[in-house]
Tab-separated table of C-alpha atoms in Angstrom:
chain	number	residue	atom	x	y	z
A	181	MET	CA	2.189	-4.196	1.742
A	182	LEU	CA	0.585	-0.775	2.082
A	183	PHE	CA	1.232	1.794	-0.646
A	184	ASP	CA	0.490	5.499	-0.551
A	185	MET	CA	-0.453	6.901	-3.976
A	186	ASP	CA	0.298	10.587	-4.639
A	187	GLY	CA	4.034	11.198	-4.764
A	188	THR	CA	4.797	7.589	-3.854
A	189	LEU	CA	3.540	5.435	-6.721
A	190	VAL	CA	2.712	8.188	-9.187
A	191	ASP	CA	4.272	11.594	-9.717
A	192	SER	CA	0.953	13.407	-9.290
A	193	GLU	CA	2.067	16.165	-6.933
A	194	LYS	CA	2.918	18.396	-9.892
A	195	LEU	CA	-0.706	18.095	-11.025
A	196	TRP	CA	-1.856	19.160	-7.563
A	197	ASP	CA	0.571	22.096	-7.879
A	198	VAL	CA	-1.272	23.235	-10.996
A	199	ALA	CA	-4.729	22.949	-9.439
A	200	LEU	CA	-3.772	24.635	-6.159
A	201	GLU	CA	-1.959	27.482	-7.885
A	202	GLU	CA	-4.901	28.034	-10.208
A	203	LEU	CA	-7.355	28.155	-7.294
A	204	ALA	CA	-5.145	30.602	-5.411
A	205	ALA	CA	-5.081	32.824	-8.499
A	206	GLU	CA	-8.863	32.508	-8.789
A	207	TYR	CA	-9.037	33.920	-5.269
A	208	GLY	CA	-6.670	36.764	-6.176
A	209	GLY	CA	-3.586	35.430	-4.402
A	210	THR	CA	-0.521	33.220	-4.651
A	211	LEU	CA	0.041	30.051	-2.633
A	212	SER	CA	3.310	30.243	-0.704
A	213	ALA	CA	5.932	27.525	-0.944
A	214	ALA	CA	5.602	26.861	2.793
A	215	ALA	CA	1.853	26.348	2.528
A	216	ARG	CA	2.275	24.038	-0.461
A	217	ARG	CA	4.717	21.902	1.524
A	218	ALA	CA	2.291	21.802	4.448
A	219	ILE	CA	-0.488	20.558	2.170
A	220	VAL	CA	1.428	17.494	0.950
A	221	GLY	CA	-0.178	14.300	2.252
A	222	THR	CA	-3.089	16.007	4.048
A	223	SER	CA	-6.828	15.509	3.594
A	224	MET	CA	-8.766	17.770	1.251
A	225	ALA	CA	-10.408	19.582	4.159
A	226	ALA	CA	-7.061	20.265	5.813
A	227	SER	CA	-5.544	21.330	2.482
A	228	MET	CA	-8.273	23.895	1.893
A	229	ARG	CA	-7.858	25.311	5.397
A	230	ILE	CA	-4.126	25.721	4.809
A	231	LEU	CA	-4.732	27.382	1.431
A	232	HIS	CA	-7.361	29.778	2.804
A	233	ASP	CA	-5.214	30.755	5.778
A	234	ASP	CA	-2.186	31.265	3.541
A	235	LEU	CA	-4.168	33.624	1.323
A	236	GLY	CA	-5.486	35.523	4.336
A	237	GLN	CA	-9.033	34.367	3.524
A	238	PRO	CA	-9.922	32.011	6.390
A	239	GLY	CA	-13.636	32.701	6.009
A	240	ARG	CA	-13.945	30.941	2.656
A	241	ASP	CA	-16.084	27.796	2.502
A	242	PRO	CA	-13.728	24.784	2.344
A	243	GLU	CA	-16.380	22.662	0.633
A	244	VAL	CA	-16.684	25.135	-2.239
A	245	SER	CA	-12.896	25.207	-2.654
A	246	ALA	CA	-12.681	21.419	-2.439
A	247	ALA	CA	-15.299	21.038	-5.164
A	248	TRP	CA	-13.294	23.385	-7.420
A	249	ILE	CA	-10.057	21.483	-6.785
A	250	ASN	CA	-11.711	18.087	-7.282
A	251	ALA	CA	-13.154	19.092	-10.632
A	252	ARG	CA	-9.832	20.500	-11.850
A	253	ILE	CA	-7.670	17.642	-10.601
A	254	LEU	CA	-9.985	15.109	-12.231
A	255	GLU	CA	-9.333	16.864	-15.544
A	256	LEU	CA	-5.587	16.816	-14.940
A	257	PHE	CA	-5.506	13.154	-13.888
A	258	ARG	CA	-7.303	12.182	-17.093
A	259	THR	CA	-4.413	13.607	-19.107
A	260	GLY	CA	-2.266	10.818	-17.684
A	261	LEU	CA	-0.104	9.972	-14.719
A	262	SER	CA	3.571	9.047	-14.674
A	263	TRP	CA	5.038	6.439	-12.336
A	264	ARG	CA	7.692	7.416	-9.858
A	265	PRO	CA	11.026	5.690	-10.574
A	266	GLY	CA	10.997	2.053	-9.494
A	267	ALA	CA	7.381	2.132	-8.302
A	268	SER	CA	5.844	0.028	-11.055
A	269	ALA	CA	8.557	-2.636	-10.852
A	270	LEU	CA	8.274	-2.880	-7.059
A	271	LEU	CA	4.487	-3.166	-7.182
A	272	ARG	CA	4.719	-5.909	-9.802
A	273	ALA	CA	7.276	-7.802	-7.697
A	274	VAL	CA	5.075	-7.568	-4.612
A	275	ARG	CA	2.068	-8.870	-6.523
A	276	ALA	CA	4.063	-11.664	-8.170
A	277	ALA	CA	5.171	-12.797	-4.714
A	278	GLY	CA	1.541	-13.074	-3.609
A	279	ILE	CA	1.900	-10.471	-0.857
A	280	PRO	CA	-1.427	-8.940	0.286
A	281	THR	CA	-1.396	-5.366	-0.961
A	282	ALA	CA	-3.415	-2.230	-0.245
A	283	LEU	CA	-3.523	1.278	-1.670
A	284	VAL	CA	-3.910	3.771	1.200
A	285	THR	CA	-4.433	7.316	-0.022
A	286	SER	CA	-5.737	10.675	1.144
A	287	SER	CA	-7.291	11.214	-2.278
A	288	GLY	CA	-11.010	10.692	-2.762
A	289	ARG	CA	-12.588	7.698	-4.471
A	290	ALA	CA	-13.518	9.544	-7.688
A	291	LEU	CA	-9.902	10.551	-8.234
A	292	VAL	CA	-8.534	7.147	-7.256
A	293	GLU	CA	-10.775	5.442	-9.813
A	294	ILE	CA	-9.064	7.464	-12.549
A	295	ALA	CA	-5.609	6.757	-11.108
A	296	LEU	CA	-6.344	3.017	-11.103
A	297	ASP	CA	-6.402	3.156	-14.899
A	298	THR	CA	-2.652	3.762	-14.584
A	299	LEU	CA	-1.928	1.749	-11.446
A	300	GLY	CA	-3.943	-1.295	-12.487
A	301	ARG	CA	-7.168	-2.351	-10.847
A	302	ASP	CA	-5.776	-5.803	-10.090
A	303	SER	CA	-2.693	-4.330	-8.395
A	304	PHE	CA	-4.380	-4.111	-4.969
A	305	ASP	CA	-6.482	-6.399	-2.825
A	306	VAL	CA	-7.832	-3.395	-0.923
A	307	VAL	CA	-8.171	0.327	-1.680
A	308	VAL	CA	-8.681	2.786	1.198
A	309	CYS	CA	-9.530	6.339	0.083
A	310	GLY	CA	-9.413	9.564	2.048
A	311	ASP	CA	-13.158	10.122	1.823
A	312	GLU	CA	-13.944	6.621	3.076
A	313	VAL	CA	-12.466	6.901	6.576
A	314	ASP	CA	-13.576	8.984	9.542
A	315	ALA	CA	-10.082	10.325	10.228
A	316	ALA	CA	-7.541	10.954	7.468
A	317	LYS	CA	-3.750	10.903	7.631
A	318	PRO	CA	-1.851	11.753	9.871
A	319	HIS	CA	-4.372	9.793	11.973
A	320	PRO	CA	-3.572	6.048	11.962
A	321	GLU	CA	-7.089	5.022	10.878
A	322	PRO	CA	-6.373	4.702	7.135
A	323	TYR	CA	-3.538	2.244	7.687
A	324	LEU	CA	-5.323	0.353	10.454
A	325	THR	CA	-8.333	0.031	8.168
A	326	ALA	CA	-6.213	-1.325	5.317
A	327	ALA	CA	-4.517	-3.922	7.521
A	328	ARG	CA	-7.866	-5.025	8.932
A	329	LEU	CA	-9.378	-5.407	5.469
A	330	LEU	CA	-6.332	-7.378	4.314
A	331	GLY	CA	-6.563	-9.608	7.381
A	332	VAL	CA	-2.908	-8.949	8.214
A	333	PRO	CA	-1.642	-7.651	11.597
A	334	ILE	CA	-0.430	-4.098	11.128
A	335	GLU	CA	2.877	-5.057	12.770
A	336	ARG	CA	3.544	-7.341	9.781
A	337	CYS	CA	2.896	-4.589	7.235
A	338	VAL	CA	5.293	-2.215	5.506
A	339	ALA	CA	3.860	1.156	4.524
A	340	ILE	CA	5.548	3.028	1.678
A	341	GLU	CA	5.137	6.801	1.921
A	342	ASP	CA	6.580	10.035	0.565
A	343	SER	CA	5.358	12.658	3.074
A	344	PRO	CA	5.777	13.398	6.786
A	345	THR	CA	1.980	13.290	7.154
A	346	GLY	CA	1.778	9.806	5.696
A	347	VAL	CA	4.773	8.567	7.654
A	348	THR	CA	3.192	9.833	10.882
A	349	SER	CA	-0.011	7.963	10.046
A	350	ALA	CA	1.770	4.696	9.285
A	351	LEU	CA	4.013	4.859	12.359
A	352	ALA	CA	1.070	5.635	14.638
A	353	ALA	CA	-0.736	2.610	13.204
A	354	GLY	CA	2.229	0.384	14.049
A	355	ALA	CA	3.540	-0.411	10.566
A	356	ALA	CA	7.153	-0.494	9.485
A	357	VAL	CA	7.760	2.419	7.132
A	358	LEU	CA	9.758	2.852	3.952
A	359	ALA	CA	9.960	6.553	3.073
A	360	VAL	CA	10.774	7.804	-0.417
A	361	PRO	CA	10.580	11.611	-0.062
A	362	LEU	CA	9.648	13.662	-3.100
A	363	ASP	CA	9.045	17.353	-2.463
A	364	VAL	CA	9.088	17.462	1.341
A	365	PRO	CA	11.898	16.024	3.518
A	366	VAL	CA	10.891	13.247	5.915
A	367	PRO	CA	12.533	13.623	9.343
A	368	ALA	CA	14.585	10.669	10.552
A	369	ALA	CA	12.671	8.511	13.026
A	370	ASP	CA	12.806	5.071	14.596
A	371	GLY	CA	10.926	2.605	12.446
A	372	VAL	CA	11.455	4.610	9.246
A	373	HIS	CA	13.906	3.516	6.553
A	374	GLN	CA	14.532	6.077	3.801
A	375	VAL	CA	15.542	5.610	0.180
A	376	THR	CA	15.953	8.282	-2.462
A	377	SER	CA	14.122	6.182	-5.046
A	378	LEU	CA	12.068	2.985	-5.139
A	379	THR	CA	14.626	1.671	-7.613
A	380	ALA	CA	16.600	0.916	-4.435
A	381	ALA	CA	13.743	-1.128	-2.926
A	382	ASP	CA	13.099	-4.821	-3.457
A	383	LEU	CA	11.436	-7.754	-1.697
A	384	GLU	CA	14.563	-8.446	0.319
A	385	LEU	CA	14.561	-4.927	1.747
A	386	LEU	CA	10.843	-5.052	2.535
A	387	ALA	CA	11.276	-8.355	4.349
A	388	ALA	CA	14.260	-6.993	6.271
A	389	LEU	CA	12.160	-4.075	7.544
A	390	LEU	CA	9.918	-6.664	9.206
A	391	GLY	CA	12.814	-8.772	10.416
A	392	GLU	CA	11.755	-11.614	8.135
A	393	PRO	CA	13.550	-13.622	5.446
A	394	PRO	CA	12.708	-12.600	1.874
A	395	PRO	CA	9.917	-14.530	0.098
A	396	GLY	CA	11.062	-17.876	-1.235
A	397	ARG	CA	13.646	-18.529	1.463
């Protein structure tokens, strides 16, 4: 089982909203709603390019902006994260069933370490962070890396995602995908099953996405 983090397991996108809006204001502008939607699920480098272009300041150094955002979001994450509906229960059920589980996120390791205080450090066999792969989502590398580290063929994995960027990554890797959109609609696609909340997801559904009987049968 391959879980995205931001917007999928935890409702952290609103914290990113705060940090991005504050940085835009620092630069004398306002981040547009379209640019904010485009940022969801992307790497930090891509996010900073989108922000700079949206503000009409493409010449800004993305590394400087990324450092500002990282420092601010670390502060915000320390104030606490809230689970998305049904996410904690589904993760517990997956772990109780003994299913190999990975966290696959575009966020960097420093941020993920703080998030794991909420998610539980024993909740995942493998953690793949955005700054630990050569190519971030929507490239398939993060999900291929997670499956390889788990020792499970990617075709026997379900990836749970909230964004079009993450869904594209998981599909390109060859995983079955369960989408639970938050702020950005996920287009319908073959291989993608959508639910409005993870309260509607259980082990039986996850097994069905792989064409397998549920655990215990």
